[in-house]
Every structure is written in C-alpha cells, then in structure tokens.
C-alpha cells in the first residue's frame, strides 16, 4: 500500500493512498466532528459536520468522502468552518428536537443517574430524568462542546416525548435522542447484511425505526449490537448498562466460539459492566455477535456461579474449603493406577490450563486416558487435514476469506455458529464473490448464495467426489499445482470412476447440472476459500468428508495463495488451542505423536517422568467406565453427560465411577453427579491465552477478581499436581506456563505473553522477531507434497427405515452456546431462544398431523424426548433438526453413537428417528 504525504493543521501527515482526509486526520490523532460517518460503514457526507478547508478547493468539502492527495493542505478548524459546523449542529438539534439539557449541563462530567439535577431538575417533571447513560461517551455532546454550540435561552426541554421502544430483550431505542444520522441503519445493512432498521417518517419528520415498525424480534435482527455501538448518542443503549461510567477497560478474547473476537471489557469496583467489540481485533474488526456483546456480564455475575468447593457426603454436595477439597481429590486419585483414571479437558479453558492438565495427567496420574470435547467436533478435520497437507489447522486467516472470489461453505450454519466469519462471507458476496453452499438445510446465508447444493443427509462424500469428478471430466483442474505440489493424483483420478455424476445425482439428490455449475465456479472463478464445520465433521464418515474437501482444494490449487484455503471452523473459543496443547490421547503438545518413542522421550526428559504411550479417547473412557475398568474421572470445564451421543448411556457409565471430579463455573449436569466439585473462574477473572480457529494466539486478560473462592483452572491443576508430588508445577503466572510450552513446541518459539500484549500472533511463529504465518503451505506443504486420497462412499451408520423414517440432525442456535451452561444464565439470550424445538418440514408435519407449536415425541432406537414442533421450510422433507443446548430436552440421549473409525467423532448429523404427537 503506497502512502501519501499531506499537511493537516500545519504538520506533515502520512496516509494510505485512497484513504480519506478524515481518516488521515484521525490517524494523526486530530479530532474532526462527525455524525453520519462511522469507521465501519461507507461515508457519504450527508451530515456535513466534518467539513474542512482545503487549499485550492472551492467551498468546504466533507472530509469523510474526500480522498487524500499528495501535498494537500488541510485546515480543520478555521473560524468559518467552525461557524458553519455550529449552524449545522444547531439545525440537527432543532430538526430532531434532541433535548439540549445534556449538551449544556455543567455537571455532566460528574453526574450519575441517581443524582438530583441542579440545573434542569425543574423541567424534568420532578421524577422523569432523561439521563441517557451515554454521558461522556456521547459524540453529540462532545461535538457540541468542541464546536461551542450556544446555550439556549428559551425552554431548554423541548423533546418529542416518544415512548422508549424495546430493542428486543437486549437493548432499548429511545428515539427522543435520535439525530437521524443513519449510522444504525447503514451498519445493520452494510456490515451485518440485515434489514432490521429503516429510515421512515415520524410526525412528518425524517426518522429511523425498526423495519415496518415491527417489534425487533419480528425483523431479521440478530441482536449483534452493532447499531448500538455505532449510535453517536444515547438513542440506542444496552438495556443492562445503566450503571454509569466504568473505572477501567481491558481488551480480552471472547469466551464463546472459535472466531476469537477481541472484546473490550468495562468494569467498575469489581463489577463487569459491559463488553463490546474491539475495532482493532484482527478477526472481528469492531464486530461481535449477540453472545460476545450481551452474553458475558450476566453470566459472569450470575448467582448460580460456583463460589466454593463442594464435597459429596452422604449423597449430598456440601461446601468445603479448598484445603479439604484438594486433599480429598489428591488422596483419592493417588489410589488409582494410571489406566484406572481418565481426564476430560475443555476447549473452553486457556492454553495454559490445557497444557498443565495434560502434563498432570501424563506425568503425575500416569495415565494416557485424555481427551476433550473437540473430539466430538473437529478431530475429523485434524486427521483429514494432517493426512492431506501435514497440518491439521486452518490454512489461511479469517480476513483472507473476505478476499476470496469463491467461497464454498459446507456443513455450516455459519451465521449462527460463527457469526463474525459469516460477515466476511456477506461482505465478499456483496463485492461479487460467488458463494456455494452445501447443506441439506436452508440457513441464514442462503440469501447470499449463488448455488445451493442440498444433499441428502450423510451423502457428503459422494457429493464432494462428484464435484471432483465434474472438475476432472471438464479438464478444469489446476495441472501445474497438481503436478508440482501433490502426490497420488493418478490413483485419485482412477477412484473417481466410482462416482459417475448421474449416480451421484441419484444418491445425493443434487441435480447433475448444479454439480457441474458449482464445479466450474470452484475451479475457474478465482481464489476459493473452503469453509466447513460440524455438518461435515460430526459424522461417522467425517474424516472422509474432510479428505474429500482437501482433494477439491488440491485439485483446484486453492491452498497457499491469497483468498484461498481450507478453513475448518472450530466451535469453542479454544478448540484449536486445546488440541495444540496435547489434550488428546494420541498427540503431545504441538502434535508430536504420543506413539512415537522419540517424541515421548523429549517430553519425558522435560518433565522428568515417563509418558504413557497409549490412552483412551472420550468414547473409550465411557466404555471403560461402563465396564468398571475406569474407576475415576477428572472433568475440567466439560459436560459429557450432555455433550456425548447416547447420553443416557454416558450418564449410566459416569454413575459407575468410584470417584468423579468436576472443575467448572456452574453446577452442570455432570457436576451434579460429582464426588467433588472445584469452582473455576470465568475468563473475565483469569489470565492466559486462547487460540482461535485461524491459529491466532490471543491474550485473555483479567477485568475483575474471581467470584467468591473460585480459582483459575491452571492454578487448580497446579495445586493438585503439587499435592500429588508432581514436579514442574511451580509456575507463578500463566505467562511462565506459556514459556514452558514455547520451549517444547517449535511453532510457538516466537510467541510470549509479552509479545501478545501488542496483539495476537498466528502460529507457526518460529522466532521472537517473526510476525507469525497467516497462510500455510505457500511454498511447500508441511508433509512435502500434499496427498490426494482415494475415497469410497459409505452410507450413514443408521439409515432411516420403516420404524424410524426421519433423519435427525443437530445444530446450534445463534443465541445459545454448547450445553447452555453459560448462555442460559443470560436473561436476554433466554428471551430470544429459551427452549428446545424440533424443526420439521411442512410436508412431514402435515403427514403426521402435527401443527406448529405442538408437543411431539422424538424417538430413536435409544429413547425419546418430548419437545415442541416448529414447522419450517428449513429442513427438507424427511429431515428434522434440534439443538443440544437445553438440559430439559437432552437431544443427545437419542443421537446415534456410531463413531468415525479414524477420528472417533459420533454420528450427530444423521440419527434415524420417528416423531409422534405427544399429549394427544
Ligand atoms: S442489533 Fe445488529 S442486526 Fe439488529 S438492528 Fe442492530 S445492527 Fe441490525
Ligand atoms: S438511533 Fe442513533 S445511530 Fe440511529 S439514526 Fe438515531 S442517532 Fe443515528
Ligand atoms: S461468540 Fe464468536 S462470533 Fe460471537 S463475539 Fe464471541 S468469538 Fe465473536
């Protein structure tokens, strides 16, 4: 990017060519008042408040849409400009009837909502204060002060008198304070791709409102809060942020999904006040979703937080001291041999906690039985990508997705599961990128899709091989890339003979012509990013599906160049990190195979203890518990009683354990079964790092003190390890734990907490001066040449039959997260989606006599759940869908436990079920 030198306010300023005068001024730390302009939307200079004087230009151009030019001389605040701005702002205030009280109040810097007003009290009806809670953050107030808007001499309290409107359960719309700048409408439309807000007229004046004046829940609002963040006044405000000003702010990483949004956490006197997206967050650039924006503060301060250890005596959990609880756990665990103990860690916990947990398991408990719930999501990605490229991680970065010319999204309800990555796709589509969706269900992204391939559930491998066949048949494959950089192409091409397109059409239900059109787009329309998620990976053939996607990327040369790559979208905030840290039975930290003697001996030398060469994964541990071979289980931040398939059987197995320990923030369904419960901190109360889905290691910073006696995960594990005689658990801070990891894993050598203070780094980062690698495999694959894989089609493990004629798939709601242990503590999220529903196609519903909202019984060969029906066109006939967020309706008690033979992921996406009306 070339830069341009110009003079602003008498000093030389450098700015990127193509940027605006406003951006150049702001980049130099200079203030220019604006109302309609906002960094996230396109400028169009309507409010005219940002006018400046530019030598040689007639009049006063708006700086927000005037591009910088070399040698330009700009004056920001000459008297005539200030006078014009004053008139503009006066008329904005007059036209919109914005109450002037806050613009003129001398106390505003010290005011609080509960303080009696000394200046305007008489006109506030004695009891109704219009204090908008935006005091000192209001851009209008600030601009009026700088521009010196004159105090009014007539009645100061003239406002429209409108009722405050709800913005759903999470924010409020007080259009008395609206200056009709339009930022909210534009950010909603331009950035979020929604149409929830619109310009309108109110009492004959221009105004904004929800689309058609509907309640926000009846619009397509996703409650992301972007409009609230863009609003310059107090017109749009968080409902639960009316507690005055913060005393401090830290930037940290969202504790929910794997996007890794950077959030600013505002706090005061031990209370987390609000969270909002960091404009500089590399993955989110000032955006977040409803969970990161509104789903943290109430959860962190919820009265159900565990604040003291609990010990089960006489069948009941009772409060205990840390001494007693740690002693109990250490002494009981010491009584078991390694193979009798298992550990389930968490992709929600920090890297440092994950590293120490696996070190403790292997070096102190002497067990190789070690896993985490990433097993149930993306171990098929890990295995498939490792086999084809040599690395199991996303090959590119989130920002790069937005530069793709083609985006293939396979098996992902992207705007619900990874909403901020969804924005990259929306933005790219608007710039002309082609979007191809592969999903049996209609999703929120369909309105941006050029092509929607709707395969029958469980037929992904056939469809993906069919696409490869269409590319090869039309000779559209990238000969140079394949010849130079890949192995196994000839054998792979031979294997495509098993996928004639007419046969794939019959099997998958996807018309041959659609396959051929999608194949042509993928191969010829420019760099392609291939995104995939649990719809691909959570299957008994998940690894094959990932390999099939990798085959497509290799065939079209879409790895290692700008705007192209393979992107497994991981579900939890630290799914990537939990695997990176070796919380897997088959890999040590940094993916050193545990079966490899050389790798083991390196860690044995570092830790001073033997490392078990084998171990059980989570399904294996459940089986061993059911047999009585596994006698004790330590669970950190996980809820296997809800997350694993065939969960009733899982609970029975857990019930056979002699000693179950759960370390968590809340008394989860698994914790209720525990012998000892250890209270853990939230991420807002702890420190460490998370690694997002693009391999970016980012800091978790502490905003407030731990709730009650809760402790950080890493510290609890260290304390337990020391109590059991473990050596090498003396770290005083997570930064020291990270340094130990970086000393053992070459990919992290250049990463330290100190460096991360300046922003996250993507691994591999081989030296302290290295910026981290955004795009993998640019010159060579980690395994040398990439490997094509021959694949065969295998039908789903549990095809529908006469008794169970429907296929149940599981997916997630935008408004809840995993088993709901965190998000269900947030009133607003509960208000938006607080109960389970089974989505069923109208054709099936009519055939079964089921109406929208009816109670139905969904049964598989493992059992039944009762739930309300939601009749929808999202599922095709023959397919129904549920989430797994609600303990009242334990969906996983009926899901199919058949495992992918390579990754051990269960068949969550294709369970044969029947549905009947309940409560007839
Ligand atoms: S919350 Fe988000 S989706 Fe809803 S109106 Fe505001 S910007 Fe639009
Ligand atoms: S609600 Fe806020 S952002 Fe929207 S038009 Fe009014 S002042 Fe501007
Ligand atoms: S849940 Fe995911 S998309 Fe939403 S704010 Fe957090 S990291 Fe971002």
JSON list of N, CA, C and O and ligand atoms in Angstrom, two decimals, residues 167 170-171 173 183-189 191-198 209-210 216 219-230 236 287-288 290 293-294 415, ligand 1:
[
{"chain": "A", "resi": 167, "resn": "UNK", "atom": "N", "xyz": [-35.54, -2.87, 22.17]},
{"chain": "A", "resi": 167, "resn": "UNK", "atom": "CA", "xyz": [-34.77, -3.42, 21.05]},
{"chain": "A", "resi": 167, "resn": "UNK", "atom": "C", "xyz": [-34.63, -4.90, 21.31]},
{"chain": "A", "resi": 167, "resn": "UNK", "atom": "O", "xyz": [-33.54, -5.40, 21.54]},
{"chain": "A", "resi": 170, "resn": "UNK", "atom": "N", "xyz": [-32.55, -7.03, 24.67]},
{"chain": "A", "resi": 170, "resn": "UNK", "atom": "CA", "xyz": [-31.16, -6.71, 24.99]},
{"chain": "A", "resi": 170, "resn": "UNK", "atom": "C", "xyz": [-30.79, -5.24, 24.91]},
{"chain": "A", "resi": 170, "resn": "UNK", "atom": "O", "xyz": [-29.84, -4.80, 25.52]},
{"chain": "A", "resi": 171, "resn": "UNK", "atom": "N", "xyz": [-31.50, -4.45, 24.11]},
{"chain": "A", "resi": 171, "resn": "UNK", "atom": "CA", "xyz": [-31.21, -3.02, 24.08]},
{"chain": "A", "resi": 171, "resn": "UNK", "atom": "C", "xyz": [-32.49, -2.23, 23.97]},
{"chain": "A", "resi": 171, "resn": "UNK", "atom": "O", "xyz": [-33.58, -2.80, 23.85]},
{"chain": "A", "resi": 173, "resn": "UNK", "atom": "N", "xyz": [-34.44, 1.50, 22.44]},
{"chain": "A", "resi": 173, "resn": "UNK", "atom": "CA", "xyz": [-34.40, 2.53, 21.40]},
{"chain": "A", "resi": 173, "resn": "UNK", "atom": "C", "xyz": [-35.17, 3.75, 21.89]},
{"chain": "A", "resi": 173, "resn": "UNK", "atom": "O", "xyz": [-36.40, 3.72, 21.96]},
{"chain": "A", "resi": 183, "resn": "UNK", "atom": "N", "xyz": [-26.51, 6.07, 11.02]},
{"chain": "A", "resi": 183, "resn": "UNK", "atom": "CA", "xyz": [-25.45, 5.06, 11.21]},
{"chain": "A", "resi": 183, "resn": "UNK", "atom": "C", "xyz": [-26.02, 3.67, 11.49]},
{"chain": "A", "resi": 183, "resn": "UNK", "atom": "O", "xyz": [-25.52, 2.66, 11.00]},
{"chain": "A", "resi": 184, "resn": "UNK", "atom": "N", "xyz": [-27.04, 3.64, 12.34]},
{"chain": "A", "resi": 184, "resn": "UNK", "atom": "CA", "xyz": [-27.59, 2.34, 12.75]},
{"chain": "A", "resi": 184, "resn": "UNK", "atom": "C", "xyz": [-28.15, 1.58, 11.56]},
{"chain": "A", "resi": 184, "resn": "UNK", "atom": "O", "xyz": [-27.91, 0.38, 11.39]},
{"chain": "A", "resi": 185, "resn": "UNK", "atom": "N", "xyz": [-28.89, 2.30, 10.71]},
{"chain": "A", "resi": 185, "resn": "UNK", "atom": "CA", "xyz": [-29.49, 1.66, 9.55]},
{"chain": "A", "resi": 185, "resn": "UNK", "atom": "C", "xyz": [-28.40, 1.14, 8.62]},
{"chain": "A", "resi": 185, "resn": "UNK", "atom": "O", "xyz": [-28.45, 0.02, 8.11]},
{"chain": "A", "resi": 186, "resn": "UNK", "atom": "N", "xyz": [-27.35, 1.97, 8.46]},
{"chain": "A", "resi": 186, "resn": "UNK", "atom": "CA", "xyz": [-26.32, 1.60, 7.50]},
{"chain": "A", "resi": 186, "resn": "UNK", "atom": "C", "xyz": [-25.44, 0.47, 8.01]},
{"chain": "A", "resi": 186, "resn": "UNK", "atom": "O", "xyz": [-25.05, -0.43, 7.27]},
{"chain": "A", "resi": 187, "resn": "UNK", "atom": "N", "xyz": [-25.10, 0.48, 9.30]},
{"chain": "A", "resi": 187, "resn": "UNK", "atom": "CA", "xyz": [-24.26, -0.61, 9.81]},
{"chain": "A", "resi": 187, "resn": "UNK", "atom": "C", "xyz": [-25.02, -1.92, 9.77]},
{"chain": "A", "resi": 187, "resn": "UNK", "atom": "O", "xyz": [-24.47, -2.99, 9.46]},
{"chain": "A", "resi": 188, "resn": "UNK", "atom": "N", "xyz": [-26.31, -1.84, 10.06]},
{"chain": "A", "resi": 188, "resn": "UNK", "atom": "CA", "xyz": [-27.13, -3.05, 10.02]},
{"chain": "A", "resi": 188, "resn": "UNK", "atom": "C", "xyz": [-27.15, -3.63, 8.61]},
{"chain": "A", "resi": 188, "resn": "UNK", "atom": "O", "xyz": [-26.98, -4.83, 8.41]},
{"chain": "A", "resi": 189, "resn": "UNK", "atom": "N", "xyz": [-27.31, -2.74, 7.65]},
{"chain": "A", "resi": 189, "resn": "UNK", "atom": "CA", "xyz": [-27.44, -3.19, 6.26]},
{"chain": "A", "resi": 189, "resn": "UNK", "atom": "C", "xyz": [-26.08, -3.51, 5.64]},
{"chain": "A", "resi": 189, "resn": "UNK", "atom": "O", "xyz": [-25.86, -4.58, 5.09]},
{"chain": "A", "resi": 191, "resn": "UNK", "atom": "N", "xyz": [-22.92, -3.77, 7.02]},
{"chain": "A", "resi": 191, "resn": "UNK", "atom": "CA", "xyz": [-21.95, -4.64, 7.70]},
{"chain": "A", "resi": 191, "resn": "UNK", "atom": "C", "xyz": [-22.57, -5.98, 8.08]},
{"chain": "A", "resi": 191, "resn": "UNK", "atom": "O", "xyz": [-21.98, -7.03, 7.87]},
{"chain": "A", "resi": 192, "resn": "UNK", "atom": "N", "xyz": [-23.78, -5.92, 8.63]},
{"chain": "A", "resi": 192, "resn": "UNK", "atom": "CA", "xyz": [-24.39, -7.15, 9.12]},
{"chain": "A", "resi": 192, "resn": "UNK", "atom": "C", "xyz": [-25.25, -7.84, 8.07]},
{"chain": "A", "resi": 192, "resn": "UNK", "atom": "O", "xyz": [-25.70, -8.97, 8.28]},
{"chain": "A", "resi": 193, "resn": "UNK", "atom": "N", "xyz": [-25.50, -7.16, 6.96]},
{"chain": "A", "resi": 193, "resn": "UNK", "atom": "CA", "xyz": [-26.31, -7.78, 5.90]},
{"chain": "A", "resi": 193, "resn": "UNK", "atom": "C", "xyz": [-27.75, -7.99, 6.32]},
{"chain": "A", "resi": 193, "resn": "UNK", "atom": "O", "xyz": [-28.41, -8.91, 5.85]},
{"chain": "A", "resi": 194, "resn": "UNK", "atom": "N", "xyz": [-28.25, -7.14, 7.23]},
{"chain": "A", "resi": 194, "resn": "UNK", "atom": "CA", "xyz": [-29.62, -7.28, 7.73]},
{"chain": "A", "resi": 194, "resn": "UNK", "atom": "C", "xyz": [-30.45, -6.06, 7.32]},
{"chain": "A", "resi": 194, "resn": "UNK", "atom": "O", "xyz": [-29.90, -5.05, 6.90]},
{"chain": "A", "resi": 195, "resn": "UNK", "atom": "N", "xyz": [-31.73, -6.19, 7.51]},
{"chain": "A", "resi": 195, "resn": "UNK", "atom": "CA", "xyz": [-32.61, -5.07, 7.17]},
{"chain": "A", "resi": 195, "resn": "UNK", "atom": "C", "xyz": [-33.55, -4.80, 8.33]},
{"chain": "A", "resi": 195, "resn": "UNK", "atom": "O", "xyz": [-34.72, -4.49, 8.14]},
{"chain": "A", "resi": 196, "resn": "UNK", "atom": "N", "xyz": [-33.02, -4.90, 9.54]},
{"chain": "A", "resi": 196, "resn": "UNK", "atom": "CA", "xyz": [-33.88, -4.78, 10.72]},
{"chain": "A", "resi": 196, "resn": "UNK", "atom": "C", "xyz": [-34.31, -3.34, 10.98]},
{"chain": "A", "resi": 196, "resn": "UNK", "atom": "O", "xyz": [-35.33, -3.10, 11.60]},
{"chain": "A", "resi": 197, "resn": "UNK", "atom": "N", "xyz": [-33.50, -2.38, 10.53]},
{"chain": "A", "resi": 197, "resn": "UNK", "atom": "CA", "xyz": [-33.81, -0.97, 10.77]},
{"chain": "A", "resi": 197, "resn": "UNK", "atom": "C", "xyz": [-34.01, -0.27, 9.44]},
{"chain": "A", "resi": 197, "resn": "UNK", "atom": "O", "xyz": [-33.49, -0.71, 8.40]},
{"chain": "A", "resi": 198, "resn": "UNK", "atom": "N", "xyz": [-34.73, 0.86, 9.47]},
{"chain": "A", "resi": 198, "resn": "UNK", "atom": "CA", "xyz": [-35.02, 1.55, 8.20]},
{"chain": "A", "resi": 198, "resn": "UNK", "atom": "C", "xyz": [-35.28, 3.03, 8.47]},
{"chain": "A", "resi": 198, "resn": "UNK", "atom": "O", "xyz": [-35.67, 3.41, 9.59]},
{"chain": "A", "resi": 209, "resn": "UNK", "atom": "N", "xyz": [-36.51, 3.76, 12.46]},
{"chain": "A", "resi": 209, "resn": "UNK", "atom": "CA", "xyz": [-37.32, 2.86, 13.28]},
{"chain": "A", "resi": 209, "resn": "UNK", "atom": "C", "xyz": [-36.97, 1.44, 12.87]},
{"chain": "A", "resi": 209, "resn": "UNK", "atom": "O", "xyz": [-36.18, 1.23, 11.93]},
{"chain": "A", "resi": 210, "resn": "UNK", "atom": "N", "xyz": [-37.55, 0.47, 13.53]},
{"chain": "A", "resi": 210, "resn": "UNK", "atom": "CA", "xyz": [-37.41, -0.90, 13.05]},
{"chain": "A", "resi": 210, "resn": "UNK", "atom": "C", "xyz": [-38.12, -1.02, 11.71]},
{"chain": "A", "resi": 210, "resn": "UNK", "atom": "O", "xyz": [-39.00, -0.20, 11.39]},
{"chain": "A", "resi": 216, "resn": "UNK", "atom": "N", "xyz": [-38.62, -5.78, 17.25]},
{"chain": "A", "resi": 216, "resn": "UNK", "atom": "CA", "xyz": [-37.33, -6.21, 16.67]},
{"chain": "A", "resi": 216, "resn": "UNK", "atom": "C", "xyz": [-37.27, -7.72, 16.47]},
{"chain": "A", "resi": 216, "resn": "UNK", "atom": "O", "xyz": [-36.64, -8.21, 15.53]},
{"chain": "A", "resi": 219, "resn": "UNK", "atom": "N", "xyz": [-38.24, -8.76, 13.06]},
{"chain": "A", "resi": 219, "resn": "UNK", "atom": "CA", "xyz": [-37.39, -8.39, 11.93]},
{"chain": "A", "resi": 219, "resn": "UNK", "atom": "C", "xyz": [-36.30, -9.45, 11.80]},
{"chain": "A", "resi": 219, "resn": "UNK", "atom": "O", "xyz": [-36.31, -10.45, 12.53]},
{"chain": "A", "resi": 220, "resn": "UNK", "atom": "N", "xyz": [-35.34, -9.20, 10.91]},
{"chain": "A", "resi": 220, "resn": "UNK", "atom": "CA", "xyz": [-34.24, -10.17, 10.82]},
{"chain": "A", "resi": 220, "resn": "UNK", "atom": "C", "xyz": [-33.06, -9.79, 11.72]},
{"chain": "A", "resi": 220, "resn": "UNK", "atom": "O", "xyz": [-31.93, -10.20, 11.50]},
{"chain": "A", "resi": 221, "resn": "UNK", "atom": "N", "xyz": [-33.35, -9.02, 12.77]},
{"chain": "A", "resi": 221, "resn": "UNK", "atom": "CA", "xyz": [-32.30, -8.59, 13.71]},
{"chain": "A", "resi": 221, "resn": "UNK", "atom": "C", "xyz": [-31.61, -9.80, 14.34]},
{"chain": "A", "resi": 221, "resn": "UNK", "atom": "O", "xyz": [-32.28, -10.74, 14.76]},
{"chain": "A", "resi": 222, "resn": "UNK", "atom": "N", "xyz": [-30.29, -9.75, 14.41]},
{"chain": "A", "resi": 222, "resn": "UNK", "atom": "CA", "xyz": [-29.55, -10.82, 15.07]},
{"chain": "A", "resi": 222, "resn": "UNK", "atom": "C", "xyz": [-29.04, -10.36, 16.44]},
{"chain": "A", "resi": 222, "resn": "UNK", "atom": "O", "xyz": [-28.24, -11.03, 17.07]},
{"chain": "A", "resi": 223, "resn": "UNK", "atom": "N", "xyz": [-29.44, -9.16, 16.87]},
{"chain": "A", "resi": 223, "resn": "UNK", "atom": "CA", "xyz": [-29.11, -8.64, 18.19]},
{"chain": "A", "resi": 223, "resn": "UNK", "atom": "C", "xyz": [-27.61, -8.60, 18.45]},
{"chain": "A", "resi": 223, "resn": "UNK", "atom": "O", "xyz": [-27.13, -8.91, 19.53]},
{"chain": "A", "resi": 224, "resn": "UNK", "atom": "N", "xyz": [-26.90, -8.21, 17.41]},
{"chain": "A", "resi": 224, "resn": "UNK", "atom": "CA", "xyz": [-25.44, -8.16, 17.50]},
{"chain": "A", "resi": 224, "resn": "UNK", "atom": "C", "xyz": [-24.97, -6.93, 18.23]},
{"chain": "A", "resi": 224, "resn": "UNK", "atom": "O", "xyz": [-23.82, -6.87, 18.70]},
{"chain": "A", "resi": 225, "resn": "UNK", "atom": "N", "xyz": [-25.81, -5.90, 18.31]},
{"chain": "A", "resi": 225, "resn": "UNK", "atom": "CA", "xyz": [-25.41, -4.67, 18.98]},
{"chain": "A", "resi": 225, "resn": "UNK", "atom": "C", "xyz": [-24.58, -3.72, 18.12]},
{"chain": "A", "resi": 225, "resn": "UNK", "atom": "O", "xyz": [-24.14, -2.68, 18.61]},
{"chain": "A", "resi": 226, "resn": "UNK", "atom": "N", "xyz": [-24.38, -4.03, 16.85]},
{"chain": "A", "resi": 226, "resn": "UNK", "atom": "CA", "xyz": [-23.57, -3.15, 16.01]},
{"chain": "A", "resi": 226, "resn": "UNK", "atom": "C", "xyz": [-24.20, -1.77, 15.89]},
{"chain": "A", "resi": 226, "resn": "UNK", "atom": "O", "xyz": [-23.51, -0.76, 15.84]},
{"chain": "A", "resi": 227, "resn": "UNK", "atom": "N", "xyz": [-25.54, -1.73, 15.86]},
{"chain": "A", "resi": 227, "resn": "UNK", "atom": "CA", "xyz": [-26.21, -0.43, 15.77]},
{"chain": "A", "resi": 227, "resn": "UNK", "atom": "C", "xyz": [-26.01, 0.35, 17.07]},
{"chain": "A", "resi": 227, "resn": "UNK", "atom": "O", "xyz": [-25.83, 1.57, 17.05]},
{"chain": "A", "resi": 228, "resn": "UNK", "atom": "N", "xyz": [-26.04, -0.35, 18.18]},
{"chain": "A", "resi": 228, "resn": "UNK", "atom": "CA", "xyz": [-25.83, 0.31, 19.48]},
{"chain": "A", "resi": 228, "resn": "UNK", "atom": "C", "xyz": [-24.43, 0.91, 19.51]},
{"chain": "A", "resi": 228, "resn": "UNK", "atom": "O", "xyz": [-24.23, 2.05, 19.94]},
{"chain": "A", "resi": 229, "resn": "UNK", "atom": "N", "xyz": [-23.45, 0.14, 19.04]},
{"chain": "A", "resi": 229, "resn": "UNK", "atom": "CA", "xyz": [-22.08, 0.63, 19.05]},
{"chain": "A", "resi": 229, "resn": "UNK", "atom": "C", "xyz": [-21.88, 1.79, 18.09]},
{"chain": "A", "resi": 229, "resn": "UNK", "atom": "O", "xyz": [-21.03, 2.65, 18.31]},
{"chain": "A", "resi": 230, "resn": "UNK", "atom": "N", "xyz": [-22.64, 1.81, 17.01]},
{"chain": "A", "resi": 230, "resn": "UNK", "atom": "CA", "xyz": [-22.46, 2.88, 16.01]},
{"chain": "A", "resi": 230, "resn": "UNK", "atom": "C", "xyz": [-23.21, 4.14, 16.40]},
{"chain": "A", "resi": 230, "resn": "UNK", "atom": "O", "xyz": [-22.86, 5.23, 15.92]},
{"chain": "A", "resi": 236, "resn": "UNK", "atom": "N", "xyz": [-29.67, 4.50, 21.14]},
{"chain": "A", "resi": 236, "resn": "UNK", "atom": "CA", "xyz": [-29.63, 3.05, 21.22]},
{"chain": "A", "resi": 236, "resn": "UNK", "atom": "C", "xyz": [-28.68, 2.68, 22.36]},
{"chain": "A", "resi": 236, "resn": "UNK", "atom": "O", "xyz": [-27.50, 3.03, 22.32]},
{"chain": "A", "resi": 287, "resn": "UNK", "atom": "N", "xyz": [-16.62, -5.85, 15.24]},
{"chain": "A", "resi": 287, "resn": "UNK", "atom": "CA", "xyz": [-17.91, -6.54, 15.22]},
{"chain": "A", "resi": 287, "resn": "UNK", "atom": "C", "xyz": [-17.90, -7.68, 16.24]},
{"chain": "A", "resi": 287, "resn": "UNK", "atom": "O", "xyz": [-16.84, -8.16, 16.64]},
{"chain": "A", "resi": 288, "resn": "UNK", "atom": "N", "xyz": [-19.08, -8.08, 16.65]},
{"chain": "A", "resi": 288, "resn": "UNK", "atom": "CA", "xyz": [-19.22, -9.23, 17.54]},
{"chain": "A", "resi": 288, "resn": "UNK", "atom": "C", "xyz": [-20.58, -9.85, 17.25]},
{"chain": "A", "resi": 288, "resn": "UNK", "atom": "O", "xyz": [-21.29, -9.38, 16.36]},
{"chain": "A", "resi": 290, "resn": "UNK", "atom": "N", "xyz": [-24.22, -11.60, 19.23]},
{"chain": "A", "resi": 290, "resn": "UNK", "atom": "CA", "xyz": [-25.04, -11.37, 20.41]},
{"chain": "A", "resi": 290, "resn": "UNK", "atom": "C", "xyz": [-24.43, -11.98, 21.67]},
{"chain": "A", "resi": 290, "resn": "UNK", "atom": "O", "xyz": [-24.54, -11.41, 22.76]},
{"chain": "A", "resi": 293, "resn": "UNK", "atom": "N", "xyz": [-21.39, -9.81, 22.73]},
{"chain": "A", "resi": 293, "resn": "UNK", "atom": "CA", "xyz": [-21.80, -8.43, 23.01]},
{"chain": "A", "resi": 293, "resn": "UNK", "atom": "C", "xyz": [-22.66, -8.35, 24.27]},
{"chain": "A", "resi": 293, "resn": "UNK", "atom": "O", "xyz": [-22.54, -7.43, 25.08]},
{"chain": "A", "resi": 294, "resn": "UNK", "atom": "N", "xyz": [-23.59, -9.31, 24.41]},
{"chain": "A", "resi": 294, "resn": "UNK", "atom": "CA", "xyz": [-24.56, -9.21, 25.51]},
{"chain": "A", "resi": 294, "resn": "UNK", "atom": "C", "xyz": [-24.57, -10.43, 26.42]},
{"chain": "A", "resi": 294, "resn": "UNK", "atom": "O", "xyz": [-25.36, -10.48, 27.36]},
{"chain": "A", "resi": 415, "resn": "UNK", "atom": "N", "xyz": [-23.94, -18.29, 10.01]},
{"chain": "A", "resi": 415, "resn": "UNK", "atom": "CA", "xyz": [-24.32, -17.05, 10.67]},
{"chain": "A", "resi": 415, "resn": "UNK", "atom": "C", "xyz": [-24.83, -17.30, 12.09]},
{"chain": "A", "resi": 415, "resn": "UNK", "atom": "O", "xyz": [-25.00, -16.36, 12.86]},
{"chain": "B", "resi": 1, "resn": "LIG", "atom": "S1", "xyz": [-28.65, -5.44, 16.58]},
{"chain": "B", "resi": 1, "resn": "LIG", "atom": "FE1", "xyz": [-27.49, -5.86, 14.70]},
{"chain": "B", "resi": 1, "resn": "LIG", "atom": "S2", "xyz": [-28.96, -6.86, 13.34]},
{"chain": "B", "resi": 1, "resn": "LIG", "atom": "FE2", "xyz": [-30.14, -5.89, 14.98]},
{"chain": "B", "resi": 1, "resn": "LIG", "atom": "S3", "xyz": [-30.73, -3.87, 14.22]},
{"chain": "B", "resi": 1, "resn": "LIG", "atom": "FE3", "xyz": [-28.81, -3.60, 15.31]},
{"chain": "B", "resi": 1, "resn": "LIG", "atom": "S4", "xyz": [-27.21, -3.85, 13.76]},
{"chain": "B", "resi": 1, "resn": "LIG", "atom": "FE4", "xyz": [-29.10, -4.66, 12.89]}
]
